[in-house]
PDB file of C-alpha atoms in Angstrom:
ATOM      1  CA  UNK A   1       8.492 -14.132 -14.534  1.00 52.00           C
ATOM      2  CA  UNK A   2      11.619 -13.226 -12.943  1.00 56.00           C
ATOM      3  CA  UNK A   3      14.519 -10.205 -14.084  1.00 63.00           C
ATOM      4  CA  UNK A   4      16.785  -9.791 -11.689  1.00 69.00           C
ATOM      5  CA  UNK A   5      17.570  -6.340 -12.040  1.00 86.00           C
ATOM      6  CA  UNK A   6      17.068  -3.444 -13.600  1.00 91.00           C
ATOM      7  CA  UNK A   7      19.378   0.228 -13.316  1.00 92.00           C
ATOM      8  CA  UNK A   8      18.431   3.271 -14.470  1.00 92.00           C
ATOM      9  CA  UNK A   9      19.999   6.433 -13.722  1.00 93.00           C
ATOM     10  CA  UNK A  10      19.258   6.900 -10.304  1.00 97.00           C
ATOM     11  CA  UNK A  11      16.765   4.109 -10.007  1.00 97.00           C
ATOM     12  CA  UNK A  12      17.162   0.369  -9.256  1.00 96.00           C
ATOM     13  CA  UNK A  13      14.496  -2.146 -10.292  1.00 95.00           C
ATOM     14  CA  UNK A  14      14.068  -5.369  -9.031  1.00 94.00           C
ATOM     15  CA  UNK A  15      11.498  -8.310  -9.527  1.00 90.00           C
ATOM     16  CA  UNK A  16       8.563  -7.524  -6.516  1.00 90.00           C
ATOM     17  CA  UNK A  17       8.689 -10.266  -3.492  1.00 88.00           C
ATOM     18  CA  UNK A  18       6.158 -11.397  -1.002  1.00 86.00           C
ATOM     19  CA  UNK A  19       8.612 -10.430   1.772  1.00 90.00           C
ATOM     20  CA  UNK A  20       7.797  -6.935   0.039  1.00 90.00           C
ATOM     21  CA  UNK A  21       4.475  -6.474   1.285  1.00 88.00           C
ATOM     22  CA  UNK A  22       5.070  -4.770   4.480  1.00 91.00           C
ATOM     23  CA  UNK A  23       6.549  -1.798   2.400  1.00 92.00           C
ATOM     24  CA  UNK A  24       4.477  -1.835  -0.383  1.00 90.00           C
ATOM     25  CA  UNK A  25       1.510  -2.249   1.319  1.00 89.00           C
ATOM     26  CA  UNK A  26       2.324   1.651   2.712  1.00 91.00           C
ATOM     27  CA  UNK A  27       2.076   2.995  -0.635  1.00 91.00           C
ATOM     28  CA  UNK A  28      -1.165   0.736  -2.045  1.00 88.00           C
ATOM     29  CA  UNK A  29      -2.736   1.287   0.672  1.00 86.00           C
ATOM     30  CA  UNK A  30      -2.231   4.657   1.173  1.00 87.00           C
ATOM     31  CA  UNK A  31      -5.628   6.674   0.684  1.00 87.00           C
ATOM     32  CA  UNK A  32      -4.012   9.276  -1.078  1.00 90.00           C
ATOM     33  CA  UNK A  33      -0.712   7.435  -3.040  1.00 88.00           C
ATOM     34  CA  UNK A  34      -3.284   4.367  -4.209  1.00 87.00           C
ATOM     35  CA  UNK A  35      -5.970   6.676  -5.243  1.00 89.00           C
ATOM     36  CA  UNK A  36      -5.826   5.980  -8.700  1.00 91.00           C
ATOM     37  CA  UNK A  37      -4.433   2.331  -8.716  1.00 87.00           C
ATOM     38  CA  UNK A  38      -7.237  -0.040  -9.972  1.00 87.00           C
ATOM     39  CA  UNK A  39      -6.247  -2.615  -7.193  1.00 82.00           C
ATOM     40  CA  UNK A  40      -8.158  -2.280  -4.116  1.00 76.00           C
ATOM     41  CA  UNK A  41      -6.580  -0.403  -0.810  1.00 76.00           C
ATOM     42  CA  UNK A  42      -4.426  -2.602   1.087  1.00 79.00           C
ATOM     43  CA  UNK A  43      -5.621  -2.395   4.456  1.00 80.00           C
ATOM     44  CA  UNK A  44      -2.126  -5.120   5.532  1.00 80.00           C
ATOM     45  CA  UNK A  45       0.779  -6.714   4.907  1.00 80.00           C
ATOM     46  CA  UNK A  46      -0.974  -9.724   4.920  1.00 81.00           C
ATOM     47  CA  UNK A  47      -3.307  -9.162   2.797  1.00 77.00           C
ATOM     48  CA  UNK A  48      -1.234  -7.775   0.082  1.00 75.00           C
ATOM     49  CA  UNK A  49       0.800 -11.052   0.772  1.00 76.00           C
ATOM     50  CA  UNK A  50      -1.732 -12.862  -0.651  1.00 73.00           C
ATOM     51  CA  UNK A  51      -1.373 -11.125  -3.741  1.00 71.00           C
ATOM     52  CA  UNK A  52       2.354 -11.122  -4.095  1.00 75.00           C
ATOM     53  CA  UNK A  53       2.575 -14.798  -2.930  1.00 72.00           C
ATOM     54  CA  UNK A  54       2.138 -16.143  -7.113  1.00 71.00           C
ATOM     55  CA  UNK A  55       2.857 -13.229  -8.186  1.00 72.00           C
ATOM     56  CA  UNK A  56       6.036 -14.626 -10.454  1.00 70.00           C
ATOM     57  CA  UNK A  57       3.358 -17.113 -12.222  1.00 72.00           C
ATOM     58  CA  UNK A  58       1.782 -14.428 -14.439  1.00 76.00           C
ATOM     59  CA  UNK A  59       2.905 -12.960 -17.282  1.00 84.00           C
ATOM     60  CA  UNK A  60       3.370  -9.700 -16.096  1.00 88.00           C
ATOM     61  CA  UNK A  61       6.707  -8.393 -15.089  1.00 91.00           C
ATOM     62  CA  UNK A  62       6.636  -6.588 -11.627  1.00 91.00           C
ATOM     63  CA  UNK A  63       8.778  -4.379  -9.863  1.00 94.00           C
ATOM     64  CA  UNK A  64      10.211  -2.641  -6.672  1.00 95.00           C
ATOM     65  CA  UNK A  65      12.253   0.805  -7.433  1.00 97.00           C
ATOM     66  CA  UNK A  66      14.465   1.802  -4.774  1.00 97.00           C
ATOM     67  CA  UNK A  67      17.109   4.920  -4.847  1.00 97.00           C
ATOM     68  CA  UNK A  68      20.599   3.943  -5.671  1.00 96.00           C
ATOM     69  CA  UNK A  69      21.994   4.052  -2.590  1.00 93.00           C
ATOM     70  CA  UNK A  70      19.259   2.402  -0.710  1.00 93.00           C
ATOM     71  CA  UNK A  71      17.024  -0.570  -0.435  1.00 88.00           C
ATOM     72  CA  UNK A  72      13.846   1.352   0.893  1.00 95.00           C
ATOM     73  CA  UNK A  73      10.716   1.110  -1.611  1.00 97.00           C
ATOM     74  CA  UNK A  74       9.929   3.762  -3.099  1.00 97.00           C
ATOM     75  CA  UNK A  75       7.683   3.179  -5.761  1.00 96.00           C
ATOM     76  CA  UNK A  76       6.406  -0.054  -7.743  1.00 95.00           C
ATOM     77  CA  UNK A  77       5.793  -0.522 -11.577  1.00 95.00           C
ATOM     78  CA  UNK A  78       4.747  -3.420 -13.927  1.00 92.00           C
ATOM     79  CA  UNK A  79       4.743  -4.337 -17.164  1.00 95.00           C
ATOM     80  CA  UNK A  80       3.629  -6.708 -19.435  1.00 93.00           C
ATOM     81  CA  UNK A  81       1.354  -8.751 -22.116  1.00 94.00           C
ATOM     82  CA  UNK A  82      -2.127  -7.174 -22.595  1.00 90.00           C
ATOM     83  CA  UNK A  83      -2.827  -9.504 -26.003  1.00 83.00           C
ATOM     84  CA  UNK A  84      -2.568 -13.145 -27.193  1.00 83.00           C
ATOM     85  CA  UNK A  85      -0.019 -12.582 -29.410  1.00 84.00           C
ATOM     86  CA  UNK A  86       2.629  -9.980 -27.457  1.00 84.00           C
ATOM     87  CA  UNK A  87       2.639  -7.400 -28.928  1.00 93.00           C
ATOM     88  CA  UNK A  88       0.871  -4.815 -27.047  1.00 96.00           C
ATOM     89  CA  UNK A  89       1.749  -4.500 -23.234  1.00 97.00           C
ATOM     90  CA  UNK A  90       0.494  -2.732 -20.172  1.00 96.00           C
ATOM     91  CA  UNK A  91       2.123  -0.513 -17.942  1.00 97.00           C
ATOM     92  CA  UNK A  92       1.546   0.801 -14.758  1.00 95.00           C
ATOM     93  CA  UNK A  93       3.474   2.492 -11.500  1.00 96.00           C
ATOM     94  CA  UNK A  94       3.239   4.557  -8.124  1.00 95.00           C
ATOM     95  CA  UNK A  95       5.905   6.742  -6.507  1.00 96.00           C
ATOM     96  CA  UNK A  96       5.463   6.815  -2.800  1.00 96.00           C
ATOM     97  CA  UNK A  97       4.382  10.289  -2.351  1.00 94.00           C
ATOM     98  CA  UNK A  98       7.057  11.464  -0.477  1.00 95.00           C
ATOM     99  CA  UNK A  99       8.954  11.397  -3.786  1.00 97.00           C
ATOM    100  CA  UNK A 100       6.482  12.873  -5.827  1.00 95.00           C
ATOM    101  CA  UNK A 101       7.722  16.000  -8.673  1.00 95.00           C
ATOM    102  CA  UNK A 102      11.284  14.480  -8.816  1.00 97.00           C
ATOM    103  CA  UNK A 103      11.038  12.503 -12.465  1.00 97.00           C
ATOM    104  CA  UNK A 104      10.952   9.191 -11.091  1.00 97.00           C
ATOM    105  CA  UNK A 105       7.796   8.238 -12.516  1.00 97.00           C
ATOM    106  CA  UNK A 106       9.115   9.142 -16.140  1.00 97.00           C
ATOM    107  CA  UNK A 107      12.571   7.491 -15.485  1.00 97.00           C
ATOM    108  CA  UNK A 108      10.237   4.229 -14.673  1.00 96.00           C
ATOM    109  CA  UNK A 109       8.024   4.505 -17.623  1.00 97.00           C
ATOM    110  CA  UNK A 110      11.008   5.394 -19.787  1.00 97.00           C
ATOM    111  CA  UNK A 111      12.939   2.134 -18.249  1.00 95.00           C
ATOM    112  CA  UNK A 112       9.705   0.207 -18.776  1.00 96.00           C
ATOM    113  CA  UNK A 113       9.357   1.221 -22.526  1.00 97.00           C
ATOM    114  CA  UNK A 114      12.985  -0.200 -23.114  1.00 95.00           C
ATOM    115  CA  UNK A 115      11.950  -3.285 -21.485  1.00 94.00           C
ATOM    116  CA  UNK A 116       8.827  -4.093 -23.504  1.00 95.00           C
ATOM    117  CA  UNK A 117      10.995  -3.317 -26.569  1.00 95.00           C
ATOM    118  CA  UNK A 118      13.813  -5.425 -25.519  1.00 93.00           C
ATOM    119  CA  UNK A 119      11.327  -8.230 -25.622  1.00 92.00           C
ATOM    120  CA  UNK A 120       9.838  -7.645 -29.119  1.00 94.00           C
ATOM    121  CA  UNK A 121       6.379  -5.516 -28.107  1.00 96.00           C
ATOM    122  CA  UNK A 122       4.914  -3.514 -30.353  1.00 97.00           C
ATOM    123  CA  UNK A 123       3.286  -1.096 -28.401  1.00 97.00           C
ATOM    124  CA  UNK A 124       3.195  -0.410 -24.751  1.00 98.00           C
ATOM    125  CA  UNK A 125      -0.740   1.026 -23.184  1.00 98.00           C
ATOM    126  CA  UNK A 126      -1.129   2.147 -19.835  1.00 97.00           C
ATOM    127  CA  UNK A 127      -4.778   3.427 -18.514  1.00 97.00           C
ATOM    128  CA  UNK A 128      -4.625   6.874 -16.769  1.00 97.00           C
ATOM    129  CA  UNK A 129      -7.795   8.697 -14.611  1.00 97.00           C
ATOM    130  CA  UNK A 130      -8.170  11.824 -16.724  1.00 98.00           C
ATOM    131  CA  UNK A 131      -8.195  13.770 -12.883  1.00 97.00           C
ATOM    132  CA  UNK A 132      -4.451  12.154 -12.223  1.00 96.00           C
ATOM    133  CA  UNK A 133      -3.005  15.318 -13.648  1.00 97.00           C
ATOM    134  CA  UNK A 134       0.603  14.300 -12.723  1.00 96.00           C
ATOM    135  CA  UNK A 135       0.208  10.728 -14.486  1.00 97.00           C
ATOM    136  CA  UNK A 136      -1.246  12.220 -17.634  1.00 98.00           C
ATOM    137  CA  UNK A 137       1.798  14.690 -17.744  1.00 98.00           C
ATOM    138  CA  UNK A 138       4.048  11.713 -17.699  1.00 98.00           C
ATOM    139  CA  UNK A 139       3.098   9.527 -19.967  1.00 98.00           C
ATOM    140  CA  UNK A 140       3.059  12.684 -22.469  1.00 98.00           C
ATOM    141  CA  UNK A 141       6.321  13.414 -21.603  1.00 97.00           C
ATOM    142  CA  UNK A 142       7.390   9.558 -22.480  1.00 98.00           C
ATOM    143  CA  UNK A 143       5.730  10.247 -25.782  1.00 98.00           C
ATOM    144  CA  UNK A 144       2.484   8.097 -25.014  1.00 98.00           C
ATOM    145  CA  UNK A 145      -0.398   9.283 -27.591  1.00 98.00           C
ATOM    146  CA  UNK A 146      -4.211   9.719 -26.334  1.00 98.00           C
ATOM    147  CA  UNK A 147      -5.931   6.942 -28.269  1.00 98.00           C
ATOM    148  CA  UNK A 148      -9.359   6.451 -26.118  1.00 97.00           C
ATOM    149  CA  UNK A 149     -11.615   7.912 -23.916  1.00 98.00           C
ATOM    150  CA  UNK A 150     -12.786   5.002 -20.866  1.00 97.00           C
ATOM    151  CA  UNK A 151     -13.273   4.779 -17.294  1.00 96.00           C
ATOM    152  CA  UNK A 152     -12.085   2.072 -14.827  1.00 94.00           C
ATOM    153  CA  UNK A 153     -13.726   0.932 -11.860  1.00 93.00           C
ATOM    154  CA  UNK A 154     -10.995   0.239  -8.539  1.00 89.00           C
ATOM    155  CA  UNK A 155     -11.142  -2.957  -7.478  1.00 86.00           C
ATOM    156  CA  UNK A 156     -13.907  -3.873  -4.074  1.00 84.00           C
ATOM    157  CA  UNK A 157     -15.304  -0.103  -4.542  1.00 87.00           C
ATOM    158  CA  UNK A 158     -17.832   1.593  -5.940  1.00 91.00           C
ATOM    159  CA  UNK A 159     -15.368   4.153  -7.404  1.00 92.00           C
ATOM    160  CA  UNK A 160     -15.492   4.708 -11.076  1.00 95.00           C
ATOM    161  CA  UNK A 161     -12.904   7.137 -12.992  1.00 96.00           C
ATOM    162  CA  UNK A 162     -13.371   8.484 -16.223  1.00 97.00           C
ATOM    163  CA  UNK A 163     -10.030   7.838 -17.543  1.00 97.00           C
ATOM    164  CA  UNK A 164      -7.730   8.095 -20.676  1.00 98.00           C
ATOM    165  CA  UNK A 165      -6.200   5.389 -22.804  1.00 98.00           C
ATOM    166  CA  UNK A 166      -2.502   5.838 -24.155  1.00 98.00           C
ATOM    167  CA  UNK A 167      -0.318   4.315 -26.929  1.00 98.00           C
ATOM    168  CA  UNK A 168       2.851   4.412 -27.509  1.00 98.00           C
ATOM    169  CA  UNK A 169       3.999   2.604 -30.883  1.00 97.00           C
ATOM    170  CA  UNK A 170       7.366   1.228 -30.737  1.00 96.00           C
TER     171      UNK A 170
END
């Protein structure tokens, strides 16, 4: 699925490309940035081509944030159906960490939240490692509830975290 843009304050969103992967691929596959990302670390551009090559057949909406201003990556995001019937959707996002502690992360989430409301979900969920202290601060600060205690496994690892589930009802 395609949006064309998206503006937020200081933020500009715009539907993730395959010709993408070279920049993204330096914040996936970053040991430290990707830590907590269930997708696997990106070890290339390539690889992560792969990914982003059919990306716009799924459901899921995602996107490349960039600074007003500029057209560097800076951080990715997605959202979209996690049920049958559309009304609960998933969220997810990494800054690069470079611009870590600035509010873009809540900015995102908060742009996000609009989005999935905008197109008639009920609820928006997003899966957070309970050690990810920053990410558990922001989705408090969007007004995301704890609802469930669970633990995700990142993808071609062995690497298990214990992990929160939030809700926020729209």
């Amino acid at each position: 699925m395609i949006v064309h843009e998206i503006v937020t304050e200081r933020l500009i969103l715009r539907a993730l490309r395959k010709e993408d992967s070279a920049e993204v691929v330096t914040i996936w596959g970053d040991k430290e940035n990707g830590k907590y990302l269930c997708d696997p670390y990106y070890e290339s551009a390539e690889q992560l081509s792969e990914l982003l090559n059919d990306i716009h057949e799924s459901p899921v909406y995602y996107f490349a944030a960039s600074l007003k201003g500029t057209e560097k990556i800076m951080a990715t995001c997605s959202i979209g159906p996690e049920d049958d019937d559309l009304s609960t959707w998933g969220i997810g996002y990494t800054v690069r960490k470079k611009h870590w502690g600035n509010g873009y992360a809540c900015e995102m989430v908060r742009m996000l939240i609009e989005f999935a409301r905008e197109h008639n979900a009920q609820a928006v969920i997003g899966t957070v490692a309970k050690e990810n202290y920053a990410s558990n601060r922001i989705m408090q600060k969007c007004g995301f509830q704890i609802v469930q205690e669970s633990s995700f496994q990142k993808s071609d690892t062995d690497i298990t975290y214990p992990s929160y589930i939030y809700k926020l009802y729209l």
